[in-house]
CSV table of C-alpha atoms and ligand atoms in Angstrom, one decimal:
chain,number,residue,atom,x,y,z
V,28,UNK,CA,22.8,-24.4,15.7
V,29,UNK,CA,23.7,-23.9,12.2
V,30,UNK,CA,25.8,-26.3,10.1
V,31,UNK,CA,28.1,-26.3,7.6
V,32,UNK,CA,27.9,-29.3,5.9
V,33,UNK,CA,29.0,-30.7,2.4
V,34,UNK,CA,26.5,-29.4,0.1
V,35,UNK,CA,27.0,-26.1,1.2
V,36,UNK,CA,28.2,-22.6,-0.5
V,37,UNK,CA,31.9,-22.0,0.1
V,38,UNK,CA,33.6,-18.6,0.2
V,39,UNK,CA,36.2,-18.7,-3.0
V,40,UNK,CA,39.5,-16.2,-1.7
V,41,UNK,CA,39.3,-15.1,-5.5
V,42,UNK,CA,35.9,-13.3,-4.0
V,43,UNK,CA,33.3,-15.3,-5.5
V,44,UNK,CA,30.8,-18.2,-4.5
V,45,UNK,CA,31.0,-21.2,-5.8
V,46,UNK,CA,28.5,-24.3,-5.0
V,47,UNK,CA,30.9,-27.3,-3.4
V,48,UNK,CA,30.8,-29.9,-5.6
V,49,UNK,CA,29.2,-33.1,-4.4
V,50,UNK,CA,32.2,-35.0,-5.9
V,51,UNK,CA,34.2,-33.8,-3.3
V,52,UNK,CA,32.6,-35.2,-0.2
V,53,UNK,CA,34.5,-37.6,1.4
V,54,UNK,CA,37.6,-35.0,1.3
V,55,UNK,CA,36.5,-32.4,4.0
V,56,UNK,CA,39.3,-31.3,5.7
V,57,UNK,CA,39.2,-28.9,8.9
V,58,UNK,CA,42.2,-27.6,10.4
V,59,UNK,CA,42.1,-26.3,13.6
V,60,UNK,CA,44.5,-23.6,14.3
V,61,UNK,CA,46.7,-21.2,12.2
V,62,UNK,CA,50.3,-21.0,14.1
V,63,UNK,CA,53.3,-22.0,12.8
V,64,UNK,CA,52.0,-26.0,12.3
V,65,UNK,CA,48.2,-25.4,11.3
V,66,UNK,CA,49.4,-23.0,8.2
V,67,UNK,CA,51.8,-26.0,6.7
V,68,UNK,CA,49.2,-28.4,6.6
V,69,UNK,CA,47.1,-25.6,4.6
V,70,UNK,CA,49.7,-24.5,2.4
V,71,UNK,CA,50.6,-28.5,1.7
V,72,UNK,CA,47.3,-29.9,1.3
V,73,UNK,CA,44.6,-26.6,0.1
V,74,UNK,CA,44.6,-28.2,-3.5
V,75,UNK,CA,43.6,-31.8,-2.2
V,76,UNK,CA,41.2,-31.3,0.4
V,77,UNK,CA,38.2,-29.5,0.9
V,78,UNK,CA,39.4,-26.9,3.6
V,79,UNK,CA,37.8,-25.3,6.5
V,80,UNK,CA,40.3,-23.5,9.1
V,81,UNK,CA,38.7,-22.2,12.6
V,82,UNK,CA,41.0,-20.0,13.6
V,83,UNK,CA,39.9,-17.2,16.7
V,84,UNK,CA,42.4,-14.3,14.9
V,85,UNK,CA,42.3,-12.5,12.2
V,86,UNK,CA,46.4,-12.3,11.9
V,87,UNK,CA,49.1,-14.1,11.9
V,88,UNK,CA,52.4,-13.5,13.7
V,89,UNK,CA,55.7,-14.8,13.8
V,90,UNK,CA,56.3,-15.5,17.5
V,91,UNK,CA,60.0,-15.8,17.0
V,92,UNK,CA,60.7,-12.5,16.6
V,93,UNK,CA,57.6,-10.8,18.6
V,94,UNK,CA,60.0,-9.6,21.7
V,95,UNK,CA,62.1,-6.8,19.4
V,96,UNK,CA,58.6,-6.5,17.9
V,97,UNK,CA,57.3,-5.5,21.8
V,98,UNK,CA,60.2,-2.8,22.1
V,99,UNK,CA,60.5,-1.5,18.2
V,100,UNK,CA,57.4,-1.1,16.3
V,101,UNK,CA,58.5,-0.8,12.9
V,102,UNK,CA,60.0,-4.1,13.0
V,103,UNK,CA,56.6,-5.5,14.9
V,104,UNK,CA,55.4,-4.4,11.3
V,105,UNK,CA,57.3,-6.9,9.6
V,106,UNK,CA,56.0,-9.8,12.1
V,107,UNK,CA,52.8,-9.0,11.2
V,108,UNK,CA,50.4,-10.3,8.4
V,109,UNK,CA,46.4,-9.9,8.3
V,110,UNK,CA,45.5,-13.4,8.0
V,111,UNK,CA,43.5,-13.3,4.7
V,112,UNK,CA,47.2,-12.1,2.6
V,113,UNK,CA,48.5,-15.4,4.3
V,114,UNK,CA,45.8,-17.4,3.0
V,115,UNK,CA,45.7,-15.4,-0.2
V,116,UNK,CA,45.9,-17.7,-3.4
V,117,UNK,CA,44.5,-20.7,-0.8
V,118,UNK,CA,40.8,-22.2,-1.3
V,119,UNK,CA,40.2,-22.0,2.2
V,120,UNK,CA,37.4,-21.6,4.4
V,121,UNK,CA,38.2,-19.5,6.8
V,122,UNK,CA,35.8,-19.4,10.2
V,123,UNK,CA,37.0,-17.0,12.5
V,124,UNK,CA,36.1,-18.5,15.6
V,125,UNK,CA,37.0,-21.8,18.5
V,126,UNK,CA,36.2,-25.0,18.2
V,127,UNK,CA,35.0,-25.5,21.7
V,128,UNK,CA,34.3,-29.3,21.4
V,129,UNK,CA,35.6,-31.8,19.1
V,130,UNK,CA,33.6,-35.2,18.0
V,131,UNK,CA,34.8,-37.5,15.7
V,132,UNK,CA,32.9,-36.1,12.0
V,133,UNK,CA,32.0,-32.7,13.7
V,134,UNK,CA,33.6,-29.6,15.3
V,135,UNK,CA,31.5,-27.1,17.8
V,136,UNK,CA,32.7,-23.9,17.0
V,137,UNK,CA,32.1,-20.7,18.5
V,138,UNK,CA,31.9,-17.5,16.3
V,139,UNK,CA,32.0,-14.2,17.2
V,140,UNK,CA,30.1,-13.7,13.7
V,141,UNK,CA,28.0,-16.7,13.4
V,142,UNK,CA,27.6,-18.0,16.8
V,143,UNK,CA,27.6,-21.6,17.7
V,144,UNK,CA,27.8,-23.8,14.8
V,145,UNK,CA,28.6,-27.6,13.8
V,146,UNK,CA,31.1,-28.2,11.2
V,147,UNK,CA,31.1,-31.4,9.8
V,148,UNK,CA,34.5,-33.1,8.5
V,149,UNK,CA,36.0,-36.4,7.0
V,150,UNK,CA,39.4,-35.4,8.6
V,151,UNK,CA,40.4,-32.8,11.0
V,152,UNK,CA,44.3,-31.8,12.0
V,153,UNK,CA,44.2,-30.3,15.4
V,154,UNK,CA,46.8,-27.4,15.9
V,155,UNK,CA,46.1,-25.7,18.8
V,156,UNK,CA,49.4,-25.1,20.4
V,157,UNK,CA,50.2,-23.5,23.7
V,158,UNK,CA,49.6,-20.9,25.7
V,159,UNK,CA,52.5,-19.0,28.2
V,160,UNK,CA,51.5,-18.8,31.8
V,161,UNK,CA,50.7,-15.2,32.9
V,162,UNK,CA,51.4,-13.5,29.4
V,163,UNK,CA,49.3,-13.6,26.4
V,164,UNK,CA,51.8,-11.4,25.5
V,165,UNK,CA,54.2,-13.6,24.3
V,166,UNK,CA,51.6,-15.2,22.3
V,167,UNK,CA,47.9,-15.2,21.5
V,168,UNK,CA,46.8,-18.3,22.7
V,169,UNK,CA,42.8,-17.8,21.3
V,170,UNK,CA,42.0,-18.7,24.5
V,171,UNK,CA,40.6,-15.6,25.9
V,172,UNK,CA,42.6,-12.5,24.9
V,173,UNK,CA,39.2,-11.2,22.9
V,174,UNK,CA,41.7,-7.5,22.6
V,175,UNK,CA,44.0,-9.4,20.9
V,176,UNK,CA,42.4,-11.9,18.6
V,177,UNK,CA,42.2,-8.7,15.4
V,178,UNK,CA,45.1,-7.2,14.5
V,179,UNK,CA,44.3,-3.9,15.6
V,180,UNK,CA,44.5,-5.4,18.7
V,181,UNK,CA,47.2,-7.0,18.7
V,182,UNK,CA,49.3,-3.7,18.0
V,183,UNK,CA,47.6,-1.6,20.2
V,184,UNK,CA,48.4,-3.8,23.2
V,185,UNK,CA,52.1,-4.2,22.1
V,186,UNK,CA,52.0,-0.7,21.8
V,187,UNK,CA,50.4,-0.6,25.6
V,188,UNK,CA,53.4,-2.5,26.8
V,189,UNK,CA,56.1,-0.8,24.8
V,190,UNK,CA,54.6,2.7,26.2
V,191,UNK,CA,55.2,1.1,29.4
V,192,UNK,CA,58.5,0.2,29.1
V,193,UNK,CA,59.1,3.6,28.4
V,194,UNK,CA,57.8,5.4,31.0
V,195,UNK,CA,59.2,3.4,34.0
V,196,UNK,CA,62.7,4.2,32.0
V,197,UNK,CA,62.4,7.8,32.2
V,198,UNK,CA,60.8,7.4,35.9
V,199,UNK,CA,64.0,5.1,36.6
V,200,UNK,CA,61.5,2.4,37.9
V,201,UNK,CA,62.5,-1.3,38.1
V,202,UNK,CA,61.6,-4.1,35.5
V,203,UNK,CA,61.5,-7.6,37.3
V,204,UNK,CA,61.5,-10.8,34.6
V,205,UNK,CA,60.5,-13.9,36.4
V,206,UNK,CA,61.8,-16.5,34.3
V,207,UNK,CA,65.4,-16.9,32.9
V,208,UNK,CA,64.5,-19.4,30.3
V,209,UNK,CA,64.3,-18.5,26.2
V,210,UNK,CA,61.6,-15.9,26.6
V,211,UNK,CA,63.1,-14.3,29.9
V,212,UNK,CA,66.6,-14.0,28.5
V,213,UNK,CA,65.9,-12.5,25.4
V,214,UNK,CA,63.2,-10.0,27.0
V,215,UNK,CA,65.8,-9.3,28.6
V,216,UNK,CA,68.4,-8.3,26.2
V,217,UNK,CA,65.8,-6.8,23.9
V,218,UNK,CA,64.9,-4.8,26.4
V,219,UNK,CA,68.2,-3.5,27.4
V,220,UNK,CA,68.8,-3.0,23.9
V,221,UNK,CA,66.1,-0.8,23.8
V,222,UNK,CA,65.7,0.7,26.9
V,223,UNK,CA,69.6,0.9,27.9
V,224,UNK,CA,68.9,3.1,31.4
V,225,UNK,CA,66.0,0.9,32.8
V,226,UNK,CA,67.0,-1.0,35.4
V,227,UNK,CA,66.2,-4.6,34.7
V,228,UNK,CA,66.2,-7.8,37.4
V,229,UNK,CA,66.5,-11.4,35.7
V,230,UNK,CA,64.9,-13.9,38.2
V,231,UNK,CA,64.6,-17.9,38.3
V,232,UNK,CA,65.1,-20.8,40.7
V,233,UNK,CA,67.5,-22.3,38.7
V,234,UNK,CA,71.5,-21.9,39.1
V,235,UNK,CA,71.6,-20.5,36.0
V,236,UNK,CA,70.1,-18.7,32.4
V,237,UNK,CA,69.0,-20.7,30.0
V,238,UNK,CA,68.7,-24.2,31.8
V,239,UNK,CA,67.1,-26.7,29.0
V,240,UNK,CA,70.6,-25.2,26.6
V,241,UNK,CA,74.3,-26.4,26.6
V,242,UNK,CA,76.9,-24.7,28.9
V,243,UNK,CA,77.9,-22.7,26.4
V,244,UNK,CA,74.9,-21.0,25.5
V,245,UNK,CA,74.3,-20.8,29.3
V,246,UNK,CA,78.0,-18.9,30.0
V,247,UNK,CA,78.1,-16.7,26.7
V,248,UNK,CA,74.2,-15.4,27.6
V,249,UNK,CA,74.8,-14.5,31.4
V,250,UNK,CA,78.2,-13.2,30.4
V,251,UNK,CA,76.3,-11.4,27.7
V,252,UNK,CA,73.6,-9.9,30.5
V,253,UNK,CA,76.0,-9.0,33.2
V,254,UNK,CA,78.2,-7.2,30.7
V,255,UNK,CA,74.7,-5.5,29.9
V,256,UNK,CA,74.0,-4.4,33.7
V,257,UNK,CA,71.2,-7.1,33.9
V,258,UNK,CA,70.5,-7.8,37.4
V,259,UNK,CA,70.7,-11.6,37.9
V,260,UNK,CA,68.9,-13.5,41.0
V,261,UNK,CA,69.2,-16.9,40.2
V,262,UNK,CA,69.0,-20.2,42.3
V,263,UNK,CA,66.4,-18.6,44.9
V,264,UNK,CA,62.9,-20.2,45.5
V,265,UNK,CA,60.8,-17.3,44.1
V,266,UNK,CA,57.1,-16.8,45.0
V,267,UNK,CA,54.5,-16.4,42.2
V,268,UNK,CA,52.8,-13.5,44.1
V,269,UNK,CA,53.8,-10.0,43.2
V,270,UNK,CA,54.1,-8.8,46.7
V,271,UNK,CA,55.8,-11.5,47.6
V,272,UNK,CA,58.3,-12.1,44.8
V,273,UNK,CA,59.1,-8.5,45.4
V,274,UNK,CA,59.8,-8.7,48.7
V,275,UNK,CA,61.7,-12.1,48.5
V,276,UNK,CA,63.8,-10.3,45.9
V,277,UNK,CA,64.2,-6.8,48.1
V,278,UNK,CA,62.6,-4.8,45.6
V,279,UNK,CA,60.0,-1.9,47.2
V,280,UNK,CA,58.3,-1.2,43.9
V,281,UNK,CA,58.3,-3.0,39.9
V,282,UNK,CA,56.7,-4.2,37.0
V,283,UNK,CA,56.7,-7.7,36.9
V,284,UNK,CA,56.5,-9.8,33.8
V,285,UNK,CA,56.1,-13.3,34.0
V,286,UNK,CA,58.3,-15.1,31.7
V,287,UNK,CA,58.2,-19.0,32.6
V,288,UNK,CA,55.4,-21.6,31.9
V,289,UNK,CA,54.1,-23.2,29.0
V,290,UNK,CA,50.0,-24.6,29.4
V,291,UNK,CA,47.9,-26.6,27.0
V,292,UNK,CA,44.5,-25.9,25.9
V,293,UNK,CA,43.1,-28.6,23.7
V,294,UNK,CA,40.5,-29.6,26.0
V,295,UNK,CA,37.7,-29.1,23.5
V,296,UNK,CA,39.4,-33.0,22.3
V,297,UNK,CA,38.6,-34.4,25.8
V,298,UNK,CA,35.4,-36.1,24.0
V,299,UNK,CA,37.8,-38.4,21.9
V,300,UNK,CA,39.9,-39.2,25.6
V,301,UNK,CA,43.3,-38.2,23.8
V,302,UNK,CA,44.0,-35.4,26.1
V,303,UNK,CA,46.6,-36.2,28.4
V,304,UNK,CA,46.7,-34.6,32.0
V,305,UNK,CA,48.5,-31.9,30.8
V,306,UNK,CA,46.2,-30.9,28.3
V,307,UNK,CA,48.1,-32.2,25.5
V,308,UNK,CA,46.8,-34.7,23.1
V,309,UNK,CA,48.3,-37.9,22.7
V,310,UNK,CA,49.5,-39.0,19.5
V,311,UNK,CA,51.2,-42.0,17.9
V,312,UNK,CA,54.1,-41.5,15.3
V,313,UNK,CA,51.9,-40.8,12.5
V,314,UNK,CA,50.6,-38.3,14.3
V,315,UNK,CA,46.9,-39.7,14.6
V,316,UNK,CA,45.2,-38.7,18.2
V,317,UNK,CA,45.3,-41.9,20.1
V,318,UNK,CA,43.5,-42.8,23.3
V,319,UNK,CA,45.0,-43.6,26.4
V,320,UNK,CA,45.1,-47.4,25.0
V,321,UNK,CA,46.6,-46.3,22.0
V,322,UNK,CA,44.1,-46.8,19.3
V,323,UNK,CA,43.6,-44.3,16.9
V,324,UNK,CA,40.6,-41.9,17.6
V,325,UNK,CA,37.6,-41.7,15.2
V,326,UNK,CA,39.0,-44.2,13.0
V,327,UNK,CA,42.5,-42.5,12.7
V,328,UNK,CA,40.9,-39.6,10.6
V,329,UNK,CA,41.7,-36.7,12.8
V,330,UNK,CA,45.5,-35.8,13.4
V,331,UNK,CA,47.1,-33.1,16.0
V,332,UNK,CA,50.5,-31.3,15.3
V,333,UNK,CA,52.8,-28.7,17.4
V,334,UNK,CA,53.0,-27.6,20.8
V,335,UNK,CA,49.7,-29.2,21.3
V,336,UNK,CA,51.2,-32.9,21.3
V,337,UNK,CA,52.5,-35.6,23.4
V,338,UNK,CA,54.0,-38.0,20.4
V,339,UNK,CA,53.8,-41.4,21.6
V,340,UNK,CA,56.7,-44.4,20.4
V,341,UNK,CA,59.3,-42.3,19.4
V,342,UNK,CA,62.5,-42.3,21.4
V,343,UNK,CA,62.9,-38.4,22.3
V,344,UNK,CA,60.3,-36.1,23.4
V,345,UNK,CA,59.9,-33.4,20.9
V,346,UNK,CA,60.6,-29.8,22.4
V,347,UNK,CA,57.7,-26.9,21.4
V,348,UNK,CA,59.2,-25.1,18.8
V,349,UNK,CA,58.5,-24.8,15.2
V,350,UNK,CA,61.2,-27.4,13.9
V,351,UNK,CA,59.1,-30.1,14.9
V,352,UNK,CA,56.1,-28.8,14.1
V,353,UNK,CA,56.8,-28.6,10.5
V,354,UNK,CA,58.9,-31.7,10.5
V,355,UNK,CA,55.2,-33.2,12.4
V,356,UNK,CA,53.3,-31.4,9.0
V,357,UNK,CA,55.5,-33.5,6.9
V,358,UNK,CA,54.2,-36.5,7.9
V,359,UNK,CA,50.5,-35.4,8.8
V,360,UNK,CA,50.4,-34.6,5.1
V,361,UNK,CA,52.1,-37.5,3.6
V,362,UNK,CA,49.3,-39.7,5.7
V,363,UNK,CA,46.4,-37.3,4.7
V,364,UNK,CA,47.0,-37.8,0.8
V,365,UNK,CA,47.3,-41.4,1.5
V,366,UNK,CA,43.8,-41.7,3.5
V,367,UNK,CA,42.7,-39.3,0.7
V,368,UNK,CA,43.4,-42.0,-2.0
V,369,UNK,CA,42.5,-45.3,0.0
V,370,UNK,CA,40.5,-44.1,2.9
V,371,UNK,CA,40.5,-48.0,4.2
V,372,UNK,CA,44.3,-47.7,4.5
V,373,UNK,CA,45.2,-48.1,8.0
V,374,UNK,CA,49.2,-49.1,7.2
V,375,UNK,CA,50.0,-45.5,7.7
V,376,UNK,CA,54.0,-44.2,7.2
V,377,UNK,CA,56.9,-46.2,8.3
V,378,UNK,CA,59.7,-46.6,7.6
V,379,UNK,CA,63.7,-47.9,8.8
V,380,UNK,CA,66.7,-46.3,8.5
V,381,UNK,CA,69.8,-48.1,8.5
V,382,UNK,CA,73.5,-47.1,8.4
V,383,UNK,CA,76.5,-49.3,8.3
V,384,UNK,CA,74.8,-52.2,9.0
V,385,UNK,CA,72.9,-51.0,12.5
V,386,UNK,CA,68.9,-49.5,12.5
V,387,UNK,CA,69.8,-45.8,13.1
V,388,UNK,CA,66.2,-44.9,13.9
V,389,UNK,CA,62.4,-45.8,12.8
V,390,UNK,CA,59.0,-44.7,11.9
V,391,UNK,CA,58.3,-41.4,11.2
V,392,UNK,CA,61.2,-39.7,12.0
V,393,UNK,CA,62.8,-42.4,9.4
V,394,UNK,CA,60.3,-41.4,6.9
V,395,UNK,CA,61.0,-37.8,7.3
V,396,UNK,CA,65.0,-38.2,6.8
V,397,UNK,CA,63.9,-40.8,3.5
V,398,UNK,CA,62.0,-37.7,3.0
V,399,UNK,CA,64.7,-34.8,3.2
V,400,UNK,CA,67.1,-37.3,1.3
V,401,UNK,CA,64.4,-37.6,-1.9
V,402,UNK,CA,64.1,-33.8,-2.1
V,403,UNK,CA,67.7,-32.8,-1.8
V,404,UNK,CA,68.8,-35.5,-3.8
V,405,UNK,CA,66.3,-34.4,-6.6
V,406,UNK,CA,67.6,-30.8,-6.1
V,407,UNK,CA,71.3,-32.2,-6.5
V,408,UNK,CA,69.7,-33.4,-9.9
V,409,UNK,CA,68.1,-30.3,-11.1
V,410,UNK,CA,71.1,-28.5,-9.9
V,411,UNK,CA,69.8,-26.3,-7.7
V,412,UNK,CA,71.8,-24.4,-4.7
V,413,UNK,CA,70.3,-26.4,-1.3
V,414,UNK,CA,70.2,-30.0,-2.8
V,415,UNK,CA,73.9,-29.4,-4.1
V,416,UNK,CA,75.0,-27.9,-0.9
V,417,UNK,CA,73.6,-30.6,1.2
V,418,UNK,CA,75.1,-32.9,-0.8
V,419,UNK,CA,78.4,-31.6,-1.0
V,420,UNK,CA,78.8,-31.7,2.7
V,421,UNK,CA,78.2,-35.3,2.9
V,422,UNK,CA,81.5,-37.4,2.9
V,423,UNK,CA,81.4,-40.5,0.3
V,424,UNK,CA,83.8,-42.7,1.4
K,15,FAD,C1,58.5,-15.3,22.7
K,15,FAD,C2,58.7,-16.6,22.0
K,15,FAD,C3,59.8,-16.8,21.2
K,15,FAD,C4,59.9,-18.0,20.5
K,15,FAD,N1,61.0,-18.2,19.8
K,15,FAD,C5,61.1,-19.3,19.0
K,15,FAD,C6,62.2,-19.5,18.1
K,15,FAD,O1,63.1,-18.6,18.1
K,15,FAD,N2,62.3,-20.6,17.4
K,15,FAD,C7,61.3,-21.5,17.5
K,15,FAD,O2,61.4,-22.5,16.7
K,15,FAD,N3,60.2,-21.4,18.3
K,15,FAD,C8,60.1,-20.3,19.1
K,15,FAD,N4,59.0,-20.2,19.9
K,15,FAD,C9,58.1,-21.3,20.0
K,15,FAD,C10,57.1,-21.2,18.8
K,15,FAD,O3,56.5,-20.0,18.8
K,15,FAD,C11,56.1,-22.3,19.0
K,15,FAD,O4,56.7,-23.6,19.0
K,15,FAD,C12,55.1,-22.3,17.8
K,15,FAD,O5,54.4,-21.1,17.8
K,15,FAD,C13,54.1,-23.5,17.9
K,15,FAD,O6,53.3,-23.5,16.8
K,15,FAD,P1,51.9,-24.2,16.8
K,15,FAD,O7,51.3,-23.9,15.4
K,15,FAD,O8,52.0,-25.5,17.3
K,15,FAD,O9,51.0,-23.4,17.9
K,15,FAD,P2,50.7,-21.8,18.1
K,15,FAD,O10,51.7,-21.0,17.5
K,15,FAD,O11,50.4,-21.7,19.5
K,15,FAD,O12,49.4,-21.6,17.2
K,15,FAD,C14,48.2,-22.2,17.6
K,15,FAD,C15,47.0,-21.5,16.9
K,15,FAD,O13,45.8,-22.1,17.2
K,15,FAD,C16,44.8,-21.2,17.5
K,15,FAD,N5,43.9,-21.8,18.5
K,15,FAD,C17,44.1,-22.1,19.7
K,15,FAD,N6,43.0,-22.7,20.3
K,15,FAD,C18,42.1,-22.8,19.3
K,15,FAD,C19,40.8,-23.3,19.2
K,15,FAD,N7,40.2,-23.9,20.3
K,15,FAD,N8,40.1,-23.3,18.0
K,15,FAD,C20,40.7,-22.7,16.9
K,15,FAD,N9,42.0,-22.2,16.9
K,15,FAD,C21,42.7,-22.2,18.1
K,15,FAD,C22,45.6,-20.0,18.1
K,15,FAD,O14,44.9,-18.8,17.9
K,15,FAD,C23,46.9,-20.0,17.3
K,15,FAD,O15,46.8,-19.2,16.2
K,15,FAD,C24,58.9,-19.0,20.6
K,15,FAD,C25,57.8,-18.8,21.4
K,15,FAD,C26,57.6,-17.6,22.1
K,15,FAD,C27,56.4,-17.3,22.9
């Protein structure tokens, strides 16, 4: 199995090859992962670290906006970047491949160009995220949609399913969504949007669209979709099987899309027993993987961020969206530089934040409001437009 180990060549994105300097051992960084959370750490930390991302694409995407991408392919253009312009500027090691197993200094990785190989780290940030149930649609996983991990790919089977979505409108066929939650409701306004005369059926058990947002959201969305002709079956037990979805629903013939469930892949961590029975990997507040005792795995040297957690100590649960997954690279960066500079530190970030005599809130969701108060303040200073704004909505009296 070949290794890529400190004293080997690195590929410079400026196109040449440099020697890696033997100084720099000690700060071998691999990032797992190049969603949303895995391409902060890079962009935050590329000039301190020695980098390596494994990363199975070849793109990236900007999940957010991929359901108009589905149904209009000139803006899908504009969701979609080849991997190397996002990295472009970056000294970054890019491996295009999975990390199939994870040990505490090394990574097994599994290449479609180099095979199986061992990568070797001082610190790893794990940002695998999540996969939808049913759909790799939605979003490429890396799991095992091999169609869609290249960019020609990708568009070719969006294109697949937007073809689709054409031809059962001008056959007048049905389009059943199973799922009313984020995805399913706006599927299924995009695709009303675009597709106007298909005839489209909005299914989940729940009483009601949008079930995790506030009533309002909830009432102006269904009023929305009715208004739209969107067929709503809620509140009904509904069968995962085609067949019998369709028949609990009295539908003879659709296309069903499955809309609902959110899995978690990082298995390939089970070695360091932080991977919870979900398949997501525990973490404490500085985001280091902890095991199920809650000390820090491999010496607190290897961090996880994004859908891919379970944060552990902190008073709310953190929903999977990219918010938090930036707010998590904050303080996965702030920690990194500081293992950088004292590698024996274990007194990782912490911090309390108190208003009007009471302890708002702690640790690192404390250090990340210090944080946000620093940088706009500074802003205020240099008088530029976000640091003033901020500030001039916050009452002084
Ligand atoms: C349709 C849809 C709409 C959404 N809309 C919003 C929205 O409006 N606002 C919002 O905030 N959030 C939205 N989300 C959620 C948001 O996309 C996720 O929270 C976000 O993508 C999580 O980022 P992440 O980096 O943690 O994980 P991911 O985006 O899942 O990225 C993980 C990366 O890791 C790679 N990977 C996986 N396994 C391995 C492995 N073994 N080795 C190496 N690499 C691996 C994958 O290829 C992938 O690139 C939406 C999601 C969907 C599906």
């Amino acid at each position: 199995m070949p290794a890529v180990r400190s004293h080997c060549r690195v590929f410079n994105p400026l196109g040449w090859w440099q020697e890696e300097d033997p100084e720099k051992a000690g700060r071998r960084l691999l990032v797992i992962g190049c969603g949303p959370s895995g391409i902060q750490i890079l962009r935050q930390l590329w000039k301190d670290f020695e980098v390596t991302l494994v990363e199975p694409k070849d793109y990236y995407e900007f999940t957010p906006g991929i359901l108009r991408g589905l149904c209009h392919p000139q803006h899908l253009e504009t969701l979609l970047l080849p991997l190397e312009d996002a990295l472009a500027g970056m000294r970054v090691n890019h491996i295009k491949g999975r990390v199939v197993r994870l040990s505490e200094r090394s990574a097994q990785v599994d290449s479609p160009v180099h095979g199986l190989m061992a990568v070797d780290f001082d610190y790893a940030v794990v940002a695998v995220g999540s996969q939808y149930a049913g759909n790799s649609l939605w979003k490429v996983s890396g799991a095992a949609e091999a169609d869609e991990l290249s960019l020609i790919g990708r568009r070719k089977s969006l294109e697949a399913m937007r073809q689709n979505l054409e031809d059962l409108e001008k056959e007048q066929k049905t389009l059943v969504l199973l799922g009313a939650g984020l995805v399913g409701v706006e599927l299924a306004a995009e695709v009303k949007h675009y597709f106007p005369t298909l005839r489209v059926v909005l299914a989940d058990r729940s009483q009601t669209v949008l079930p995790v947002l506030p009533k309002d959201a909830q009432d102006y969305a269904q009023t929305w979709l009715k208004e739209h002709g969107v067929d709503l079956r809620l509140g009904c037990e509904l069968p995962r099987d085609e067949t019998a979805l369709l028949k609990a629903l009295e539908i003879d013939e659709a296309k069903v899309l499955l809309c609902a469930g959110l899995g978690f892949h990082a298995g390939m961590a089970a070695t360091l027993e932080c991977v919870d029975a979900s398949g997501q990997i525990t973490t404490n507040r500085f985001m280091q993987c902890i095991d199920s005792k809650g000390h820090p795995s491999a010496d607190g040297r290897i961090f996880a961020l994004g859908d891919c957690v379970n944060v552990r100590g902190t008073e709310m649960r953190f929903t999977k969206d990219i918010y938090p997954a930036e707010a998590m690279a904050n303080v996965v960066v702030s920690n990194l530089r500081r293992l950088r500079n004292d590698p024996g530190s274990a007194n990782l970030e912490d911090c309390i934040f108190v208003r009007n005599g009471g302890v708002v809130t702690t640790g690192w969701i404390a250090v990340q409001m210090k944080h946000q108060v620093e940088v706009t303040k500074m802003g205020e200073m240099r008088q530029e437009m976000w640091g003033s704004f901020v500030w001039s909505l916050v009452p002084h009296w």
